[in-house]
Tab-separated table of C-alpha atoms and ligand atoms in Angstrom:
chain	number	residue	atom	x	y	z
A	1	MET	CA	-12.801	11.891	15.087
A	2	SER	CA	-12.808	9.469	17.973
A	3	ASN	CA	-10.037	7.217	19.234
A	4	PHE	CA	-10.704	3.559	18.502
A	5	SER	CA	-8.709	2.104	21.396
A	6	SER	CA	-10.436	4.205	24.032
A	7	HIS	CA	-13.930	3.842	22.541
A	8	ASN	CA	-16.230	1.442	24.361
A	9	PHE	CA	-18.307	-0.502	21.831
A	10	LYS	CA	-20.629	-2.149	24.380
A	11	ASP	CA	-24.051	-2.678	22.780
A	12	GLN	CA	-22.972	-0.760	19.686
A	13	ARG	CA	-22.959	-1.970	16.104
A	14	ALA	CA	-19.606	-1.104	14.528
A	15	LEU	CA	-19.766	-0.741	10.752
A	16	ILE	CA	-16.201	-1.507	9.715
A	17	ARG	CA	-14.807	-0.864	6.223
A	18	VAL	CA	-12.131	-3.499	5.758
A	19	ASP	CA	-9.952	-4.421	2.807
A	20	PHE	CA	-10.738	-8.088	2.201
A	21	ASN	CA	-9.606	-7.910	-1.411
A	22	VAL	CA	-7.634	-11.144	-0.940
A	23	PRO	CA	-6.461	-13.458	-3.721
A	24	ILE	CA	-8.970	-16.293	-4.244
A	25	LYS	CA	-8.370	-19.213	-6.621
A	26	ASN	CA	-11.066	-21.814	-7.254
A	27	GLY	CA	-12.927	-20.656	-4.164
A	28	GLU	CA	-9.807	-20.970	-1.958
A	29	ILE	CA	-8.106	-18.000	-0.290
A	30	THR	CA	-4.432	-18.187	-1.274
A	31	ASP	CA	-3.170	-15.381	0.994
A	32	ASP	CA	-5.221	-14.191	3.985
A	33	THR	CA	-2.832	-11.444	5.174
A	34	ARG	CA	-5.429	-8.738	4.644
A	35	ILE	CA	-8.074	-10.610	6.626
A	36	ARG	CA	-5.661	-11.226	9.479
A	37	GLY	CA	-4.737	-7.525	9.424
A	38	ALA	CA	-8.297	-6.592	10.399
A	39	LEU	CA	-8.643	-9.129	13.230
A	40	PRO	CA	-7.363	-6.927	16.096
A	41	THR	CA	-9.954	-4.268	15.245
A	42	ILE	CA	-12.796	-6.791	15.006
A	43	ARG	CA	-11.751	-8.558	18.200
A	44	LYS	CA	-11.649	-5.330	20.209
A	45	VAL	CA	-15.264	-4.478	19.275
A	46	LEU	CA	-16.438	-7.997	20.123
A	47	ALA	CA	-14.503	-8.043	23.399
A	48	ASP	CA	-16.165	-4.760	24.398
A	49	GLY	CA	-19.581	-6.374	23.921
A	50	GLY	CA	-20.374	-4.811	20.580
A	51	SER	CA	-21.315	-6.358	17.255
A	52	VAL	CA	-19.535	-6.043	13.916
A	53	ILE	CA	-20.736	-5.394	10.381
A	54	LEU	CA	-17.941	-5.837	7.859
A	55	MET	CA	-17.995	-4.307	4.404
A	56	SER	CA	-15.386	-4.658	1.675
A	57	HIS	CA	-14.856	-4.606	-2.052
A	58	TRP	CA	-13.403	-7.517	-3.962
A	59	GLY	CA	-11.942	-7.118	-7.451
A	60	ARG	CA	-13.689	-5.064	-10.107
A	61	PRO	CA	-16.869	-7.005	-10.828
A	62	LEU	CA	-18.754	-4.552	-13.021
A	63	LYS	CA	-15.749	-3.593	-15.145
A	64	ASP	CA	-14.584	-7.199	-15.581
A	65	ILE	CA	-18.050	-8.516	-16.451
A	66	GLU	CA	-18.343	-5.859	-19.136
A	67	LYS	CA	-15.103	-7.113	-20.703
A	68	LYS	CA	-15.704	-10.836	-20.165
A	69	PRO	CA	-19.391	-11.744	-20.513
A	70	ASN	CA	-18.767	-15.312	-19.267
A	71	LEU	CA	-18.202	-13.871	-15.778
A	72	THR	CA	-21.093	-13.217	-13.392
A	73	LEU	CA	-21.396	-11.340	-10.104
A	74	ALA	CA	-21.135	-14.675	-8.291
A	75	ASP	CA	-17.505	-14.889	-9.450
A	76	PHE	CA	-16.808	-11.858	-7.260
A	77	SER	CA	-18.674	-12.936	-4.141
A	78	LEU	CA	-17.224	-12.488	-0.667
A	79	LYS	CA	-19.047	-15.619	0.454
A	80	PRO	CA	-15.914	-17.831	0.236
A	81	LEU	CA	-14.506	-15.733	3.107
A	82	VAL	CA	-17.271	-16.555	5.579
A	83	ALA	CA	-15.994	-19.917	6.825
A	84	HIS	CA	-12.375	-18.810	6.990
A	85	LEU	CA	-13.183	-15.631	8.888
A	86	GLY	CA	-15.353	-17.648	11.258
A	87	GLN	CA	-12.414	-19.948	11.975
A	88	LEU	CA	-10.025	-17.061	12.584
A	89	LEU	CA	-12.476	-15.385	14.974
A	90	SER	CA	-13.734	-18.642	16.508
A	91	THR	CA	-17.285	-17.492	15.988
A	92	GLU	CA	-20.044	-17.867	13.424
A	93	VAL	CA	-19.993	-15.206	10.719
A	94	HIS	CA	-23.361	-14.227	9.222
A	95	PHE	CA	-23.620	-13.146	5.605
A	96	ALA	CA	-25.861	-10.664	3.764
A	97	ASP	CA	-25.887	-11.440	0.044
A	98	ASP	CA	-26.639	-7.839	-0.929
A	99	CYS	CA	-24.818	-5.056	0.906
A	100	ASN	CA	-27.447	-2.377	0.333
A	101	SER	CA	-30.762	-4.232	0.676
A	102	ASP	CA	-33.480	-4.069	3.302
A	103	ALA	CA	-32.619	-7.668	4.161
A	104	ALA	CA	-29.054	-6.583	4.989
A	105	ALA	CA	-30.457	-3.800	7.156
A	106	GLN	CA	-32.622	-6.311	9.013
A	107	LYS	CA	-29.680	-8.657	9.541
A	108	ALA	CA	-27.597	-5.787	10.903
A	109	LYS	CA	-30.431	-4.746	13.211
A	110	ASP	CA	-30.839	-8.290	14.530
A	111	LEU	CA	-27.165	-8.641	15.460
A	112	LYS	CA	-26.528	-9.393	19.119
A	113	PRO	CA	-23.402	-8.357	21.028
A	114	GLY	CA	-20.510	-10.587	19.977
A	115	GLN	CA	-21.968	-11.347	16.548
A	116	VAL	CA	-20.399	-10.654	13.155
A	117	LEU	CA	-22.078	-9.941	9.831
A	118	LEU	CA	-20.193	-9.794	6.521
A	119	LEU	CA	-21.828	-7.878	3.682
A	120	GLU	CA	-21.579	-8.944	0.054
A	121	ASN	CA	-19.077	-7.165	-2.214
A	122	LEU	CA	-19.686	-3.394	-2.213
A	123	ARG	CA	-18.677	-3.135	-5.847
A	124	TYR	CA	-21.729	-5.073	-7.018
A	125	TYR	CA	-23.116	-1.530	-7.034
A	126	LYS	CA	-21.658	1.079	-9.368
A	127	GLN	CA	-22.610	3.648	-6.718
A	128	GLU	CA	-19.732	2.478	-4.514
A	129	GLU	CA	-16.914	3.682	-6.762
A	130	LYS	CA	-18.943	6.706	-7.849
A	131	GLY	CA	-19.130	7.829	-4.220
A	132	ASP	CA	-22.922	8.017	-4.404
A	133	LYS	CA	-24.353	9.846	-1.412
A	134	ASP	CA	-27.683	7.965	-1.153
A	135	PHE	CA	-25.916	4.628	-1.364
A	136	ALA	CA	-23.482	5.743	1.357
A	137	GLU	CA	-26.313	7.016	3.557
A	138	LYS	CA	-28.120	3.682	3.346
A	139	LEU	CA	-24.926	1.840	4.259
A	140	ALA	CA	-24.383	4.245	7.157
A	141	LYS	CA	-27.730	3.253	8.668
A	142	LEU	CA	-26.380	-0.272	9.251
A	143	GLY	CA	-24.115	0.786	12.116
A	144	ASP	CA	-23.987	3.077	15.152
A	145	VAL	CA	-20.284	3.758	14.707
A	146	TYR	CA	-18.184	3.908	11.515
A	147	VAL	CA	-14.683	2.461	11.599
A	148	ASN	CA	-12.381	2.713	8.603
A	149	ASP	CA	-9.704	0.013	8.677
A	150	ALA	CA	-9.029	-0.129	4.938
A	151	PHE	CA	-5.887	1.885	4.356
A	152	GLY	CA	-5.397	0.232	0.952
A	153	THR	CA	-8.430	2.121	-0.403
A	154	ALA	CA	-7.933	5.349	1.570
A	155	HIS	CA	-6.867	7.157	-1.625
A	156	ARG	CA	-10.287	6.542	-3.177
A	157	ALA	CA	-13.270	8.804	-2.534
A	158	HIS	CA	-15.695	5.899	-2.662
A	159	ALA	CA	-19.043	5.640	-0.879
A	160	SER	CA	-17.827	3.254	1.831
A	161	THR	CA	-14.336	4.719	2.281
A	162	ALA	CA	-15.033	8.446	2.444
A	163	VAL	CA	-18.557	9.654	1.593
A	164	ILE	CA	-20.161	7.560	4.333
A	165	ALA	CA	-18.249	9.338	7.136
A	166	GLN	CA	-20.392	12.471	6.830
A	167	PHE	CA	-23.364	10.522	8.207
A	168	PHE	CA	-21.657	9.973	11.558
A	169	PRO	CA	-20.938	12.584	14.224
A	170	GLY	CA	-17.297	13.218	15.087
A	171	ASP	CA	-17.338	10.915	18.108
A	172	LYS	CA	-18.808	8.038	16.085
A	173	LYS	CA	-16.223	7.776	13.318
A	174	MET	CA	-12.676	6.606	13.694
A	175	PHE	CA	-9.746	4.702	12.203
A	176	GLY	CA	-9.429	1.021	13.054
A	177	LEU	CA	-6.180	-0.280	14.506
A	178	LEU	CA	-4.660	-1.222	11.140
A	179	MET	CA	-5.439	2.134	9.585
A	180	GLU	CA	-4.285	3.957	12.717
A	181	GLY	CA	-0.932	2.144	12.495
A	182	GLU	CA	-0.523	3.053	8.817
A	183	VAL	CA	-1.380	6.710	9.355
A	184	LYS	CA	0.911	6.946	12.380
A	185	ALA	CA	3.853	5.374	10.546
A	186	ALA	CA	3.356	7.575	7.490
A	187	GLU	CA	3.122	10.718	9.622
A	188	GLU	CA	6.233	9.705	11.527
A	189	VAL	CA	8.164	9.648	8.248
A	190	LEU	CA	6.670	12.664	6.544
A	191	HIS	CA	6.092	15.045	9.440
A	192	ASN	CA	8.028	13.915	12.535
A	193	ASN	CA	11.145	12.552	10.893
A	194	LYS	CA	14.545	12.616	12.529
A	195	ARG	CA	17.400	13.516	10.232
A	196	PRO	CA	19.252	12.305	8.262
A	197	PHE	CA	16.119	11.149	6.420
A	198	THR	CA	16.870	8.869	3.488
A	199	ALA	CA	14.292	7.888	0.905
A	200	ILE	CA	15.149	4.833	-1.169
A	201	ILE	CA	13.225	4.854	-4.415
A	202	GLY	CA	13.522	2.017	-6.901
A	203	GLY	CA	11.459	0.066	-9.383
A	204	ALA	CA	10.980	0.163	-13.095
A	205	LYS	CA	9.740	3.577	-14.098
A	206	VAL	CA	10.675	7.158	-13.244
A	207	SER	CA	7.266	8.284	-14.457
A	208	ASP	CA	5.573	6.313	-11.642
A	209	LYS	CA	7.796	7.837	-8.979
A	210	ILE	CA	8.241	11.407	-10.138
A	211	LEU	CA	5.606	12.911	-7.836
A	212	ILE	CA	6.916	11.132	-4.779
A	213	ILE	CA	10.492	12.221	-5.512
A	214	GLU	CA	9.386	15.806	-6.038
A	215	ASN	CA	7.492	15.869	-2.759
A	216	LEU	CA	10.403	14.272	-0.912
A	217	LEU	CA	12.753	16.976	-2.136
A	218	ASP	CA	11.169	19.144	0.567
A	219	LYS	CA	11.468	16.504	3.266
A	220	ALA	CA	14.436	14.165	2.813
A	221	THR	CA	18.130	14.829	3.225
A	222	ASP	CA	19.140	11.994	0.882
A	223	ILE	CA	17.346	10.224	-1.943
A	224	ILE	CA	18.754	6.944	-3.211
A	225	ILE	CA	17.573	6.023	-6.682
A	226	GLY	CA	17.982	2.427	-7.815
A	227	GLY	CA	16.298	-0.116	-10.058
A	228	GLY	CA	15.449	0.331	-13.716
A	229	MET	CA	14.510	3.979	-13.243
A	230	ALA	CA	18.114	4.960	-12.465
A	231	TYR	CA	19.162	4.491	-16.114
A	232	THR	CA	16.926	7.282	-17.346
A	233	PHE	CA	18.987	9.589	-15.122
A	234	PHE	CA	22.286	8.219	-16.473
A	235	LYS	CA	21.105	8.591	-20.054
A	236	ALA	CA	19.916	12.128	-19.339
A	237	GLU	CA	23.405	12.983	-18.095
A	238	GLY	CA	24.941	11.682	-21.332
A	239	GLY	CA	25.885	8.201	-20.084
A	240	HIS	CA	25.817	4.964	-22.096
A	241	ILE	CA	23.206	2.564	-20.776
A	242	GLY	CA	23.063	-0.104	-23.500
A	243	ASN	CA	19.681	-1.834	-23.499
A	244	SER	CA	18.837	-0.854	-19.906
A	245	LEU	CA	15.349	0.475	-19.187
A	246	CYS	CA	14.949	4.064	-20.271
A	247	GLU	CA	12.030	6.437	-20.606
A	248	GLU	CA	13.186	8.629	-23.462
A	249	ASP	CA	10.351	11.090	-22.875
A	250	ARG	CA	11.460	11.651	-19.288
A	251	LEU	CA	15.087	12.607	-19.868
A	252	GLU	CA	14.483	16.294	-19.421
A	253	MET	CA	12.390	15.702	-16.341
A	254	ALA	CA	15.200	13.609	-14.828
A	255	LEU	CA	17.667	16.452	-15.345
A	256	ASP	CA	15.171	18.880	-13.882
A	257	LEU	CA	14.819	16.711	-10.767
A	258	LEU	CA	18.580	16.597	-10.286
A	259	LYS	CA	18.740	20.376	-10.639
A	260	LYS	CA	15.907	20.934	-8.147
A	261	ALA	CA	17.562	18.586	-5.655
A	262	ASP	CA	20.795	20.511	-5.989
A	263	GLU	CA	19.008	23.809	-5.363
A	264	LYS	CA	17.270	22.417	-2.291
A	265	GLY	CA	20.422	20.848	-0.881
A	266	VAL	CA	19.099	17.282	-1.138
A	267	SER	CA	21.680	14.664	-2.100
A	268	ILE	CA	20.523	12.343	-4.860
A	269	HIS	CA	22.503	9.114	-5.013
A	270	LEU	CA	22.572	7.071	-8.192
A	271	PRO	CA	24.171	3.595	-8.279
A	272	ALA	CA	27.807	3.929	-9.371
A	273	ASP	CA	27.882	0.455	-10.904
A	274	SER	CA	25.504	-2.220	-12.097
A	275	ILE	CA	25.208	-5.937	-12.594
A	276	ILE	CA	24.594	-6.216	-16.300
A	277	ALA	CA	23.085	-9.033	-18.350
A	278	ASP	CA	22.984	-9.993	-22.027
A	279	LYS	CA	19.220	-10.582	-21.839
A	280	PHE	CA	16.271	-10.061	-19.495
A	281	ALA	CA	16.192	-13.607	-18.147
A	282	GLY	CA	17.094	-15.639	-15.093
A	283	ASP	CA	19.716	-17.612	-17.069
A	284	ALA	CA	21.355	-14.552	-18.668
A	285	THR	CA	25.121	-14.193	-18.835
A	286	THR	CA	26.114	-11.508	-16.331
A	287	SER	CA	28.974	-9.101	-15.808
A	288	SER	CA	29.461	-5.753	-14.098
A	289	ALA	CA	29.987	-2.231	-15.387
A	290	LEU	CA	29.822	1.381	-14.349
A	291	SER	CA	26.166	2.376	-14.618
A	292	ASN	CA	26.929	5.097	-17.149
A	293	GLU	CA	29.161	2.809	-19.233
A	294	VAL	CA	26.925	-0.162	-19.930
A	295	PRO	CA	28.128	-1.726	-23.217
A	296	ALA	CA	25.794	-1.946	-26.213
A	297	ASN	CA	23.467	-4.997	-26.120
A	298	TRP	CA	23.819	-5.319	-22.327
A	299	MET	CA	21.342	-4.120	-19.744
A	300	GLY	CA	21.641	-3.178	-16.076
A	301	LEU	CA	19.420	-5.431	-13.983
A	302	ASP	CA	20.776	-4.841	-10.471
A	303	ILE	CA	22.977	-2.405	-8.602
A	304	GLY	CA	26.644	-3.457	-8.365
A	305	PRO	CA	29.043	-3.885	-5.409
A	306	MET	CA	30.246	-0.272	-5.403
A	307	ALA	CA	26.664	0.988	-5.355
A	308	ILE	CA	25.777	-1.419	-2.558
A	309	ALA	CA	28.643	-0.138	-0.394
A	310	GLN	CA	27.763	3.465	-1.284
A	311	PHE	CA	24.042	3.021	-0.429
A	312	GLN	CA	24.641	0.930	2.675
A	313	LYS	CA	26.799	3.638	4.216
A	314	ILE	CA	24.102	6.274	3.695
A	315	ILE	CA	21.368	3.996	5.032
A	316	ARG	CA	23.352	3.003	8.116
A	317	GLU	CA	23.797	6.661	9.040
A	318	SER	CA	20.101	7.513	8.600
A	319	LYS	CA	17.606	8.092	11.384
A	320	THR	CA	14.517	7.924	9.181
A	321	ILE	CA	14.170	5.634	6.149
A	322	LEU	CA	11.419	5.345	3.587
A	323	TRP	CA	11.777	2.550	1.037
A	324	ASN	CA	9.655	2.168	-2.062
A	325	GLY	CA	10.706	-0.020	-4.980
A	326	PRO	CA	13.398	-2.675	-5.506
A	327	MET	CA	16.994	-2.008	-6.575
A	328	GLY	CA	16.932	-4.585	-9.336
A	329	VAL	CA	14.993	-7.444	-10.851
A	330	PHE	CA	14.846	-9.136	-7.454
A	331	GLU	CA	12.369	-11.735	-8.696
A	332	MET	CA	15.329	-13.405	-10.469
A	333	GLU	CA	17.989	-14.967	-8.262
A	334	LYS	CA	20.891	-13.470	-10.222
A	335	PHE	CA	19.599	-9.923	-9.744
A	336	GLN	CA	18.290	-9.981	-6.191
A	337	HIS	CA	21.550	-9.280	-4.429
A	338	GLY	CA	21.316	-5.454	-4.460
A	339	THR	CA	17.766	-5.382	-3.111
A	340	LYS	CA	18.686	-7.898	-0.421
A	341	ALA	CA	21.779	-5.918	0.627
A	342	ILE	CA	19.697	-2.742	0.882
A	343	ALA	CA	17.049	-4.566	2.925
A	344	GLU	CA	19.778	-5.765	5.286
A	345	ALA	CA	21.142	-2.243	5.674
A	346	VAL	CA	17.649	-0.960	6.483
A	347	VAL	CA	17.318	-3.700	9.113
A	348	GLU	CA	20.679	-2.777	10.603
A	349	ALA	CA	19.806	0.928	10.764
A	350	THR	CA	16.489	0.007	12.415
A	351	LYS	CA	18.355	-2.033	15.025
A	352	HIS	CA	20.367	1.085	15.801
A	353	GLY	CA	17.294	3.207	16.363
A	354	ALA	CA	16.227	4.458	12.939
A	355	PHE	CA	12.541	4.512	12.021
A	356	SER	CA	12.067	2.564	8.779
A	357	LEU	CA	8.950	2.311	6.693
A	358	VAL	CA	8.728	-0.024	3.715
A	359	GLY	CA	5.785	0.769	1.477
A	360	GLY	CA	4.625	-0.046	-2.012
A	361	GLY	CA	4.003	-3.435	-3.572
A	362	ASP	CA	7.386	-4.648	-4.752
A	363	SER	CA	9.590	-3.513	-1.892
A	364	VAL	CA	7.092	-5.131	0.478
A	365	ALA	CA	7.313	-8.324	-1.595
A	366	ALA	CA	11.111	-8.051	-1.354
A	367	VAL	CA	11.310	-7.745	2.446
A	368	ASN	CA	8.863	-10.632	2.694
A	369	LYS	CA	10.963	-12.717	0.314
A	370	PHE	CA	14.068	-12.139	2.428
A	371	HIS	CA	12.124	-12.765	5.677
A	372	LEU	CA	13.008	-9.328	7.007
A	373	ALA	CA	9.505	-7.830	7.307
A	374	ASP	CA	9.461	-8.074	11.102
A	375	LYS	CA	12.884	-6.413	11.377
A	376	VAL	CA	11.902	-3.027	9.966
A	377	SER	CA	9.764	-0.527	11.880
A	378	TYR	CA	6.705	-0.716	9.652
A	379	VAL	CA	5.602	-2.495	6.497
A	380	SER	CA	2.685	-0.764	4.836
A	381	THR	CA	-0.177	-2.802	3.417
A	382	GLY	CA	-1.452	0.063	1.273
A	383	GLY	CA	0.557	0.269	-1.946
A	384	GLY	CA	-1.251	2.941	-3.942
A	385	ALA	CA	-2.534	4.740	-0.866
A	386	MET	CA	0.924	4.958	0.689
A	387	LEU	CA	2.394	6.213	-2.559
A	388	GLU	CA	-0.209	8.970	-2.838
A	389	TYR	CA	0.350	9.907	0.789
A	390	PHE	CA	4.057	10.404	0.100
A	391	GLU	CA	3.242	12.325	-3.042
A	392	GLY	CA	1.775	14.851	-0.602
A	393	LYS	CA	-1.855	14.268	-1.528
A	394	GLU	CA	-4.637	14.347	1.015
A	395	LEU	CA	-6.221	10.883	1.115
A	396	PRO	CA	-10.050	11.094	1.063
A	397	GLY	CA	-10.392	8.149	3.489
A	398	ILE	CA	-8.227	9.904	6.072
A	399	ALA	CA	-9.712	13.355	5.538
A	400	ALA	CA	-13.286	12.039	5.895
A	401	ILE	CA	-12.580	10.648	9.355
A	402	LYS	CA	-10.685	13.737	10.484
A	403	THR	CA	-13.441	16.129	9.360
A	404	PRO	CA	-15.131	16.990	12.657
A	405	GLN	CA	-18.787	17.665	11.823
A	406	ALA	CA	-21.558	15.116	11.382
B	501	LIG	P1	7.704	-0.749	-9.559
B	501	LIG	O1	6.402	-1.490	-9.584
B	501	LIG	O2	7.750	0.456	-10.442
B	501	LIG	O3	8.180	-0.477	-8.161
B	501	LIG	O4	8.755	-1.704	-10.244
B	501	LIG	C1	9.062	-2.952	-9.726
B	501	LIG	C2	9.618	-3.787	-10.820
B	501	LIG	O5	10.773	-3.161	-11.351
B	501	LIG	C3	10.044	-5.156	-10.373
B	501	LIG	O6	9.236	-6.104	-10.988
B	501	LIG	C4	11.487	-5.261	-10.822
B	501	LIG	O7	11.790	-6.498	-11.412
B	501	LIG	C5	11.604	-4.162	-11.839
B	501	LIG	N1	12.991	-3.700	-11.969
B	501	LIG	C6	13.805	-3.289	-10.992
B	501	LIG	N2	15.013	-2.969	-11.479
B	501	LIG	C7	14.980	-3.184	-12.808
B	501	LIG	C8	15.911	-3.048	-13.858
B	501	LIG	N3	17.155	-2.618	-13.623
B	501	LIG	N4	15.510	-3.357	-15.108
B	501	LIG	C9	14.259	-3.792	-15.337
B	501	LIG	N5	13.324	-3.941	-14.386
B	501	LIG	C10	13.671	-3.637	-13.135
């Protein structure tokens, strides 16, 4: 594996796997965060005097077309990105309307230093998700150097994210700047953490977070559990949770987790009280209750003031913080207070020297909503990938770059 920043790309064609899976409505990009995320990597290659070939997936064309025959491949084209990317880079962006054709190969070959070529959606080919070796080898021929800057798909062993790396020698494959940042931040939390290390896990379902909690039992000193998933724990311990979210088939597992934590000396913190509502709606009538004494017909939709104070204290004293999942239904004004208070505590701890990583879709949406994203140490762009990393799994996209041989 080579180091991107110290690599000189002069007269080299960098084949960069990016994640340009951006939301597009009626041909318009509605959020270009992912495109902007890849700009530093692209700019560095161009500034060195190299050329850039960009490849990405967009949506799930083949699966969606199978379900909805009125759709065609054209509905999944990356072409609407060409003009916008050109504007962001202040240069013309060329386009190959088939990522794996001889015409694409010719276009890549003809690139001059400073030029950029975007390939059509990789997932037009079923071989991409299947991790087909021949398909990957043909893609590999487009570039002299392979750069993976798509952390969001690093947990997939697809042709362009993992399989392709074997066709490049160790000094010609590397992470891009975005991916490097993600990997560094994740390693900082999982392997170089300073203690106390607090993991804040929230969201709707225990079943989604069980693997991450289990893995963190060997790493963290404290695990805060909030959001809808907390009520499965209260119910398992014999509490009354009214109509709050509960996974009845996970009660035993919840008890088992608490027992394991106890054995390993990890403190699990559940929210002492909750903001409760008479219905799941923004205009619900609200009240507060102890989380294990929620009255019948009421449901806990946010953590309460006691829980906020309890969690804030732990967070403020932490030196490493990992946050995945909101503390309540933060999308609704009445139930956003707990998530916001936790975000503010994470910001405060960061100000005092803690390393804080926010990862996973909804907690990222929450810090963005409260305009606090730039006040934590790192906000991960890779939801599923980050989750799998913290579950302790080896991500194929990372492993493929780190594997030394050609
Ligand atoms: P997840 O994707 O599992 O991280 O879950 C995020 C979702 O959980 C968000 O849409 C929240 O609105 C929802 N959520 C958080 N707390 C609760 C709760 N107490 N009851 C129901 N849903 C919740």
